[in-house]
Short mmCIF file of C-alpha atoms in Angstrom, two decimals:
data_model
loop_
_atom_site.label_atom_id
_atom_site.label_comp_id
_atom_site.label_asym_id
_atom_site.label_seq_id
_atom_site.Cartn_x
_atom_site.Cartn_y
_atom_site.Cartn_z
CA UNK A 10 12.31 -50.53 8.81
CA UNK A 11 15.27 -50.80 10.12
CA UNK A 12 19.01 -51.18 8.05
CA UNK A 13 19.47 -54.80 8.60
CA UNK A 14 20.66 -55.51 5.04
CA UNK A 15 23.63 -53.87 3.10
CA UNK A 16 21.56 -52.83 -0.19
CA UNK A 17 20.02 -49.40 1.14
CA UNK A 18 23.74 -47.69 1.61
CA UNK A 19 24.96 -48.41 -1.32
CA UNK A 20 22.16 -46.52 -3.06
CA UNK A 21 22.81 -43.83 -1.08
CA UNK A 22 26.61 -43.84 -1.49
CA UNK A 23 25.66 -43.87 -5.77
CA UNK A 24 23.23 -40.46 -5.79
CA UNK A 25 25.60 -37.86 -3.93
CA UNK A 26 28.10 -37.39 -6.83
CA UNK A 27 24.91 -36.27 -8.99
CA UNK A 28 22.73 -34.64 -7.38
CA UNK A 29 24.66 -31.38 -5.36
CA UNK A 30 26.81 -30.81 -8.30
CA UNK A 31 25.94 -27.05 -8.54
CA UNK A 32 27.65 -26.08 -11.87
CA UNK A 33 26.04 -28.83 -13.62
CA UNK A 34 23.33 -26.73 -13.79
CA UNK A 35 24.07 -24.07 -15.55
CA UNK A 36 23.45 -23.24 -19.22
CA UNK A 37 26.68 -25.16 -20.60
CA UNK A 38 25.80 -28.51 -19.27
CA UNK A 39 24.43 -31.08 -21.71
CA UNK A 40 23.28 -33.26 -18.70
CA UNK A 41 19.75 -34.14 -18.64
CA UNK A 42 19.97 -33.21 -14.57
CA UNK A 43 20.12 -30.21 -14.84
CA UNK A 44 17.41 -29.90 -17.29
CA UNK A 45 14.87 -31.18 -15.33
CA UNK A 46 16.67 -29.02 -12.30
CA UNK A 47 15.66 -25.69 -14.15
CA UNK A 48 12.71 -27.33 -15.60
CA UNK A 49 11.32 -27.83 -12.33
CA UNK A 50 12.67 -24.38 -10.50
CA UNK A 51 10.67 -22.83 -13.56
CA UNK A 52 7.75 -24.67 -12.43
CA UNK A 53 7.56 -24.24 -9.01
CA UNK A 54 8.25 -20.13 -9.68
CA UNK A 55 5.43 -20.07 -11.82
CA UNK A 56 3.26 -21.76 -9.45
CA UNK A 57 4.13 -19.50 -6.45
CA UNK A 58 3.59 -16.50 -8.80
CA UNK A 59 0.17 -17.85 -9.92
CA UNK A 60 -0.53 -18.75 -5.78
CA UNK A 61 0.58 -15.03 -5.30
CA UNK A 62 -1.83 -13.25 -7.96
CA UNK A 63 -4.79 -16.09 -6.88
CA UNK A 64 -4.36 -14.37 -3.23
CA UNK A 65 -3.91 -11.23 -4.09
CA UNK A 66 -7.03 -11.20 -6.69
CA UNK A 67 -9.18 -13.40 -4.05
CA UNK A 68 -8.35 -10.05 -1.45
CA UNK A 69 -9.44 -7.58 -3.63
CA UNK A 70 -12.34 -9.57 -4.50
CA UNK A 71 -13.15 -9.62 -0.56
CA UNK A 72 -12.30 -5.68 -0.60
CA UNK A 73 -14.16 -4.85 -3.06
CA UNK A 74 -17.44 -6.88 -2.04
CA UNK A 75 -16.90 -5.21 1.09
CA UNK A 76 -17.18 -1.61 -0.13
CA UNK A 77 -19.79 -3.03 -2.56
CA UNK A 78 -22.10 -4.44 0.06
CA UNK A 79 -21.46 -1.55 2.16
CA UNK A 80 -22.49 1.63 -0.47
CA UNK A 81 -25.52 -0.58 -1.62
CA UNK A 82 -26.62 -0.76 2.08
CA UNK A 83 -26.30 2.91 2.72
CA UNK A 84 -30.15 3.98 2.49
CA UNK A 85 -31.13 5.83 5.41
CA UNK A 86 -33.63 7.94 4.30
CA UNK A 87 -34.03 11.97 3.44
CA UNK A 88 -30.88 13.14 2.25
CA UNK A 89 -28.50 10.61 3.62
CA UNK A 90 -29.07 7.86 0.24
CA UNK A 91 -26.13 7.29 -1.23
CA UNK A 92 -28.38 7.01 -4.51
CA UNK A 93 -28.72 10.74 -4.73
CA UNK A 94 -24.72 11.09 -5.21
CA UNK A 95 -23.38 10.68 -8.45
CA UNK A 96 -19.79 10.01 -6.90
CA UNK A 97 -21.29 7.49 -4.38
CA UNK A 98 -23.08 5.81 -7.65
CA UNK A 99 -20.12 5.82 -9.41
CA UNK A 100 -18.09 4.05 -6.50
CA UNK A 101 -20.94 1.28 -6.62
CA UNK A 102 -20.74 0.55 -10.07
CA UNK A 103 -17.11 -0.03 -10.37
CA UNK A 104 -17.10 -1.93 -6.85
CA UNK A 105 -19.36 -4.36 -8.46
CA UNK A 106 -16.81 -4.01 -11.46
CA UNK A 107 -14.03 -4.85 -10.07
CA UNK A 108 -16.07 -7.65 -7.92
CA UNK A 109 -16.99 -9.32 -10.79
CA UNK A 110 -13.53 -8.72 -12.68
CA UNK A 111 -11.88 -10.86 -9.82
CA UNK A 112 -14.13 -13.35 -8.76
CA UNK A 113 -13.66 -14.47 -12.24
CA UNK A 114 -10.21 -14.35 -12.29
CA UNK A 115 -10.08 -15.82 -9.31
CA UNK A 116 -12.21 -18.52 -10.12
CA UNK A 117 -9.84 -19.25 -13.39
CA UNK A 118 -6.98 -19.51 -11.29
CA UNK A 119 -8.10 -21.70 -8.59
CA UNK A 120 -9.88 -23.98 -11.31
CA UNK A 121 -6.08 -23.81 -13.60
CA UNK A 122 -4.39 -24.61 -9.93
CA UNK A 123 -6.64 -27.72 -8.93
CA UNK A 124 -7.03 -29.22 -11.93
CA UNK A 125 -3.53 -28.17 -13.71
CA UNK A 126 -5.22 -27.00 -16.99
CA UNK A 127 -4.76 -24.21 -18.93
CA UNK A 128 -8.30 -22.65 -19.78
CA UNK A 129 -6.97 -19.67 -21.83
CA UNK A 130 -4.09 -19.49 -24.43
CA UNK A 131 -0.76 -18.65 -21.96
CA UNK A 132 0.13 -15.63 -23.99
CA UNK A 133 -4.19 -14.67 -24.53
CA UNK A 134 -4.42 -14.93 -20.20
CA UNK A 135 -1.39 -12.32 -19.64
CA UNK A 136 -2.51 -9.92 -21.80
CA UNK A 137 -5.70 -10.09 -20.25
CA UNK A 138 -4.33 -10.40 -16.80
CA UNK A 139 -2.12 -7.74 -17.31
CA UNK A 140 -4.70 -4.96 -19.04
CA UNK A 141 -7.55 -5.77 -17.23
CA UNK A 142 -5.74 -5.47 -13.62
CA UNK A 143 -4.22 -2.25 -14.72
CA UNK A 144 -7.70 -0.87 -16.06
CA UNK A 145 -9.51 -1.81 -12.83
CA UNK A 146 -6.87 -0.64 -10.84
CA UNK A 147 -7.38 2.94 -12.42
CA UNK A 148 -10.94 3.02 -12.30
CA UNK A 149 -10.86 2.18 -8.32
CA UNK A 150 -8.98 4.66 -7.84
CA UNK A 151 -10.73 7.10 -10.09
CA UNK A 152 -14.18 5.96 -7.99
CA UNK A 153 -12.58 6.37 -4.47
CA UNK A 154 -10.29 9.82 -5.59
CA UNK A 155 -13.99 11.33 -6.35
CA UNK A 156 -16.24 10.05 -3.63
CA UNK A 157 -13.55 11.31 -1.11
CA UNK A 158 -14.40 15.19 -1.08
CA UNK A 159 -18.14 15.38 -0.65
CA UNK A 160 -17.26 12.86 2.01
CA UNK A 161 -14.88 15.23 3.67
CA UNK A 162 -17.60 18.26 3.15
CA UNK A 163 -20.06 16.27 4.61
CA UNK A 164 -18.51 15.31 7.64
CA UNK A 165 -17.42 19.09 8.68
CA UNK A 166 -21.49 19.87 8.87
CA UNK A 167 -22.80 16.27 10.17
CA UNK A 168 -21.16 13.01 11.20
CA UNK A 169 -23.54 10.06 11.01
CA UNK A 170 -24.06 6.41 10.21
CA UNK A 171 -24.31 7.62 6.42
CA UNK A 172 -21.01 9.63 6.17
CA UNK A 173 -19.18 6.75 8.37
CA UNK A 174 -20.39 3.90 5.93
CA UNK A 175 -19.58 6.19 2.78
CA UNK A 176 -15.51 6.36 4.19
CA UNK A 177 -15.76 2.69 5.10
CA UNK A 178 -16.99 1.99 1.37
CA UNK A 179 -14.50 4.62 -0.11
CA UNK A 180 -11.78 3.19 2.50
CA UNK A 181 -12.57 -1.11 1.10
CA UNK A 182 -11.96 0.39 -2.02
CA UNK A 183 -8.64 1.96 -1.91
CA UNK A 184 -7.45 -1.46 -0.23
CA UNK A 185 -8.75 -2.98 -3.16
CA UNK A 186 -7.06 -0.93 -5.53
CA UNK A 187 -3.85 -1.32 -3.89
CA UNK A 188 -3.90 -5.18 -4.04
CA UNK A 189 -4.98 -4.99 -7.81
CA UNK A 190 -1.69 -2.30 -8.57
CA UNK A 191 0.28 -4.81 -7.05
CA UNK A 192 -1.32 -7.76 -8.66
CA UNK A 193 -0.43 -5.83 -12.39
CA UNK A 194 2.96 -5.65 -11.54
CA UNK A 195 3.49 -9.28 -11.10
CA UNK A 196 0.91 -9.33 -14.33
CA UNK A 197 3.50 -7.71 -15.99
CA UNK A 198 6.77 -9.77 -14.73
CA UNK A 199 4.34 -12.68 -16.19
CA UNK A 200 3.94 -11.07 -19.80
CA UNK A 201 7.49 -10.09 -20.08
CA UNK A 202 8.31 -13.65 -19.77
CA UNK A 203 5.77 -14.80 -22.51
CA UNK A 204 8.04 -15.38 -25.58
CA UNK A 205 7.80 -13.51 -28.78
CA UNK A 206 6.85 -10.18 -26.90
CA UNK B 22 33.38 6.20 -60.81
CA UNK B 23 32.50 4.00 -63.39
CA UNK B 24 33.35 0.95 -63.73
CA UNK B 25 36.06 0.94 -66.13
CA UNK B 26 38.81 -1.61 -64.12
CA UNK B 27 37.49 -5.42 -63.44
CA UNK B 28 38.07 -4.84 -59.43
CA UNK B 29 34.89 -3.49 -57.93
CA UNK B 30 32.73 -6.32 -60.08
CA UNK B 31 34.38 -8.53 -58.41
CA UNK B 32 34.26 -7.90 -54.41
CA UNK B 33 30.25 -7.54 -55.77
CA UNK B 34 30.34 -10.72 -56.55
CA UNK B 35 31.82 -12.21 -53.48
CA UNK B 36 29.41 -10.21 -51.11
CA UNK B 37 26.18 -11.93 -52.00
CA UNK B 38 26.42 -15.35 -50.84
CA UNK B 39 27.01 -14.05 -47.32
CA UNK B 40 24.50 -11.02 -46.78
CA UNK B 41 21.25 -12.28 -47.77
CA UNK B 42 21.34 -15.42 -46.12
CA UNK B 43 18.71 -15.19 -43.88
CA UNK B 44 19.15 -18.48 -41.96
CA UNK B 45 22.98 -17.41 -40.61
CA UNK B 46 21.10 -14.79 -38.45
CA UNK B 47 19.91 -17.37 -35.62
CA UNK B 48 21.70 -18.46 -32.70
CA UNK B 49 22.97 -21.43 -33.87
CA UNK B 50 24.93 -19.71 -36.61
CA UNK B 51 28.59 -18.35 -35.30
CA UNK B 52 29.45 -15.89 -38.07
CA UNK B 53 29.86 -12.47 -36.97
CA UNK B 54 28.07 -11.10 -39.91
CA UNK B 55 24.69 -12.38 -38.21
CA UNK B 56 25.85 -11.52 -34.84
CA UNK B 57 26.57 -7.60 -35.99
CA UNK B 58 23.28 -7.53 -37.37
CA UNK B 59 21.44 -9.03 -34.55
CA UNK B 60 22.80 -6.22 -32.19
CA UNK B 61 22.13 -3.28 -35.08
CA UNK B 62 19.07 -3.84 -34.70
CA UNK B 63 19.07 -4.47 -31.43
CA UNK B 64 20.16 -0.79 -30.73
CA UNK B 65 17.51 0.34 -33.39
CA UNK B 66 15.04 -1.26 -31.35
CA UNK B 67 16.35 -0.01 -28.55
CA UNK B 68 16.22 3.97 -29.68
CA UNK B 69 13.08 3.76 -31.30
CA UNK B 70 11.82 2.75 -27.79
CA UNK B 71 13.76 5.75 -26.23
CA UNK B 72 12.42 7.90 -28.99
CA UNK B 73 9.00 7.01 -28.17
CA UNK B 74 8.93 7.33 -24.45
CA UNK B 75 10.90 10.73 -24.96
CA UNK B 76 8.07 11.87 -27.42
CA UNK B 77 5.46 10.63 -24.84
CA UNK B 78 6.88 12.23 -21.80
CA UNK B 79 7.20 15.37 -23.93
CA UNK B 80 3.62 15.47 -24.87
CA UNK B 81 3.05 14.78 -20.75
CA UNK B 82 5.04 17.77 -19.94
CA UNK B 83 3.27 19.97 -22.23
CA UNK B 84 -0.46 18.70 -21.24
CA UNK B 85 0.87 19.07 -16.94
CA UNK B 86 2.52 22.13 -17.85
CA UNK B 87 -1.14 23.54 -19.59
CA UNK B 88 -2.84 22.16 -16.87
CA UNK B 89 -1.07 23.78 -14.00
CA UNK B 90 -1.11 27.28 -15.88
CA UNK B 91 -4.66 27.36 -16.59
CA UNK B 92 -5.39 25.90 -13.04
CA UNK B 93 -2.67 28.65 -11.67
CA UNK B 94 -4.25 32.16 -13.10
CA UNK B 95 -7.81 30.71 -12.64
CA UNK B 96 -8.52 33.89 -10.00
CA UNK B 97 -11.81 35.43 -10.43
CA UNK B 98 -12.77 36.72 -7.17
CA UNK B 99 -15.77 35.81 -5.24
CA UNK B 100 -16.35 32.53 -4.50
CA UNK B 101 -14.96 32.01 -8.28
CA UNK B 102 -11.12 31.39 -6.82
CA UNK B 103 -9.55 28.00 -7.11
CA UNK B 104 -7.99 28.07 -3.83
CA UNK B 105 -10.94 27.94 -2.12
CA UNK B 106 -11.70 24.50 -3.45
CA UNK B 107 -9.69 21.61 -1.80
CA UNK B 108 -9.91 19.62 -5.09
CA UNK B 109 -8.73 22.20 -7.06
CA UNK B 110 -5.30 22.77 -5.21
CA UNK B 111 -5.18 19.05 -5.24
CA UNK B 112 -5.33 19.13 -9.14
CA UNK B 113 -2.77 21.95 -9.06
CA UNK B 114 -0.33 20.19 -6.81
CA UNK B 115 -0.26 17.30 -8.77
CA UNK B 116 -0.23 19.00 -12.24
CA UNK B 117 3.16 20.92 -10.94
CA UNK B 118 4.46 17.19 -9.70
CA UNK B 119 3.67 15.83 -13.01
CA UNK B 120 5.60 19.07 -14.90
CA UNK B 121 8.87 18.20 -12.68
CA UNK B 122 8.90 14.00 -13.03
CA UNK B 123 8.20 14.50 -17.26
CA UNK B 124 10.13 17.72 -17.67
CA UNK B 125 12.94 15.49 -15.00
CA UNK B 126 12.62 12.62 -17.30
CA UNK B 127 12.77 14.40 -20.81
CA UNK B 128 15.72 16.41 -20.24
CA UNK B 129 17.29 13.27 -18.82
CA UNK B 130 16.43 11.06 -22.36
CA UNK B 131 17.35 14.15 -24.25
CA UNK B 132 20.90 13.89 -22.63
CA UNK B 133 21.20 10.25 -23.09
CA UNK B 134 19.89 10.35 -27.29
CA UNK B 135 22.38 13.26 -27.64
CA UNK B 136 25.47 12.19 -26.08
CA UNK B 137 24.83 8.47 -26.36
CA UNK B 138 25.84 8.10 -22.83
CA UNK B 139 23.68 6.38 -19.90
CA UNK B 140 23.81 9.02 -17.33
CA UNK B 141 22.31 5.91 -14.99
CA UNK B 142 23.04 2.36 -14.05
CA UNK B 143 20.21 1.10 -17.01
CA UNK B 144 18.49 -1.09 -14.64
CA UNK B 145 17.97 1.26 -11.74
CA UNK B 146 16.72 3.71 -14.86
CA UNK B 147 14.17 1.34 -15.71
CA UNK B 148 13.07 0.92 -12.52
CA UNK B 149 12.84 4.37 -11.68
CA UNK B 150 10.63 5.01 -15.24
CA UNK B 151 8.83 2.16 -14.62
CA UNK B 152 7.97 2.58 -11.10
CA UNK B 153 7.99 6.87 -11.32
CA UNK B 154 5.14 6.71 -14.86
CA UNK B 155 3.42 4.36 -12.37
CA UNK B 156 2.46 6.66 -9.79
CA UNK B 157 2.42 9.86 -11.57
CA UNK B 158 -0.06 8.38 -13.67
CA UNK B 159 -2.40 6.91 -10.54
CA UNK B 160 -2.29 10.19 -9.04
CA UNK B 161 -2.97 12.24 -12.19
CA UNK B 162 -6.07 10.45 -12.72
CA UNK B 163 -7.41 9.93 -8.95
CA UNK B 164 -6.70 14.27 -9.16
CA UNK B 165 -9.19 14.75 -12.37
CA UNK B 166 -11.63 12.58 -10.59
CA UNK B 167 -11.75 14.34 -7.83
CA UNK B 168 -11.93 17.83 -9.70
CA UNK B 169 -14.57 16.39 -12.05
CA UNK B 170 -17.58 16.26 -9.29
CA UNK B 171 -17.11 19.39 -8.18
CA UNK B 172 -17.21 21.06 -11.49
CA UNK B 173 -20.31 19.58 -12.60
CA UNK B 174 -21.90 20.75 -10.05
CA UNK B 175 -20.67 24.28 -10.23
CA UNK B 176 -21.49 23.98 -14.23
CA UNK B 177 -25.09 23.18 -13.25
CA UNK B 178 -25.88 26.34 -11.64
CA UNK B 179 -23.77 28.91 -12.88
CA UNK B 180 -21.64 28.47 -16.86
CA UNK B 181 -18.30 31.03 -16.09
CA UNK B 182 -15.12 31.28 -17.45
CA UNK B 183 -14.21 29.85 -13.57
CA UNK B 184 -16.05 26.97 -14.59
CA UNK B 185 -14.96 26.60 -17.70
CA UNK B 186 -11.40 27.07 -16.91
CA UNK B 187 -11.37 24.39 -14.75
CA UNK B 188 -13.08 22.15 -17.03
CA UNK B 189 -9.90 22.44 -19.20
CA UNK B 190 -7.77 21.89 -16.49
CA UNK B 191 -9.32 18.52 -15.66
CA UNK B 192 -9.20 17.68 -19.37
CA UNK B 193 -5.41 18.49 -19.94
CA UNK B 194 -4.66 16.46 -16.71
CA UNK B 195 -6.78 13.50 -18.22
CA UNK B 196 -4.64 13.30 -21.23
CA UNK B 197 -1.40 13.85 -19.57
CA UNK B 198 -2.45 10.59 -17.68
CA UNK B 199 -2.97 8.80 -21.16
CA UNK B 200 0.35 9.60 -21.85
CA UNK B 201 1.61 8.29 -18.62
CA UNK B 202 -0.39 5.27 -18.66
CA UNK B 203 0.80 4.12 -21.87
CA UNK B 204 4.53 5.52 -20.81
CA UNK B 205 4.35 3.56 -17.97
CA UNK B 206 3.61 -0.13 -20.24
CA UNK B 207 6.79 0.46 -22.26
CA UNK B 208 8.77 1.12 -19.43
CA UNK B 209 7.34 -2.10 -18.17
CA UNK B 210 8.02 -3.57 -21.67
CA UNK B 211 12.13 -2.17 -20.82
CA UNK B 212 12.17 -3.25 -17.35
CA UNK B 213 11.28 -7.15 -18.71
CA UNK B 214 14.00 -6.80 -21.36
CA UNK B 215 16.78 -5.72 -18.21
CA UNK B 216 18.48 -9.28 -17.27
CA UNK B 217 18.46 -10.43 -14.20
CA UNK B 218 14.92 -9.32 -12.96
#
């Protein structure tokens, strides 16, 4: 449309004295404006920090299925079974762990995102968040840290398909751990901004 | 004294209706009394929190410092020498790394709860405890879990004080990382309380 009648500037003329009025958004203003102003900054921080720890969980998900898939796959008969290795076993179970651990959180935060509900208690969901990042954080790194030497010692004698897949599991896993260490940071910028903590 | 003039009765009387009332201690009240107390304990808070990550990063320091000794004079000749076991100087190294950041750390909170001065900016403190527990305690554990392996093994075949020795090296690094770990959430707990993050 084009501005063929007078009513349109004059509404346009009224909102400028309200709306870039910086101060007026401060603490000491009684204005409703700049209520709804912080209100809705609040919001849209807590929605970029929940889109931040959904991507970050949703990587280490893919990481971790990754080095999951990979270790369960590494059967290639004689001695090179990654089922005779109790560090190997080790790195399968908590890669399946930590698969689990983030598909569901995943799945909770993409189902809290599209539909805008709260399935958990706020306070109840950073605790959780928080603790259970931190906890699989340390155990992928505890799996990885011990799968790494026989790895190495392997390798000097013979370099194969086994040895290769057993770095690329070890490998999916320390990318894995990395995006959960991060993720239980921002965890914990979320729980210190829980009230009554 | 005893109470033999009509003074001291008195100011005892006009004290009550101002300390125990419980409701002037919120925000909305603007008496100082309420205000005074509110930052008392405050500070309380404040060093009991100091006092407990001093007492945990002193029990670190002594677990790192056990760990490195026993890890340092275990020397048996033979194949029964640490340093002929990649995951053993690993352990070592970070065991001595540990003993600086905690021993670094306690001395530094020991200077602060005895002179009552911040020998820091307080925010760049917390983020250096917060941050510094972090990684000392991911690379305490990812170093037992690497040693453990290994050892088991070793204890397999042969039982030796080589063995043995290393065992409790692994063990005193494992509980230095406790410490850490649960260093590492109140420093996280201090960080959230710093304004302006």
């Amino acid at each position: 449309m084009s501005n063929l009648d007078g009513d349109s500037p004059k509404i346009h003329v009224e909102t400028p004295p309200v709306a870039p009025s910086a101060p007026s958004e401060g603490h000491l203003a009684p204005a409703s404006h700049g209520g709804i102003g912080g209100i809705l900054r609040r919001w849209k921080r807590e929605d970029l920090i929940k889109r931040g720890s959904l991507g970050l969980r949703g990587v280490a998900l893919l990481f971790s299925l990754i080095s999951f898939f990979i270790m369960a796959s590494n059967k290639h008969g004689d001695w090179r079974e990654f089922d005779k290795y109790e560090e190997y076993r080790y790195l399968l179970a908590i890669a399946i762990l930590s698969s689990l651990y983030t598909g569901a959180q995943a799945f909770r935060l993409l189902q809290e995102l599209s539909t805008a509900k709260q399935l958990l208690q706020p306070r109840m969901a950073a605790m959780i968040d928080f603790f259970g990042d931190q906890i699989i954080a340390y155990l992928l790194i505890s799996s990885a840290s011990s799968a790494i030497p026989i790895t190495n010692r392997m390798r000097e004698g013979a370099d194969n398909i086994f040895t290769d897949s057993s770095a690329a599991a070890i490998s999916m896993s320390i990318f894995a751990f990395l995006c959960l260490a991060v993720s239980a940071l921002i965890s914990g910028y979320k729980l210190s901004t829980q009230p009554y903590i």
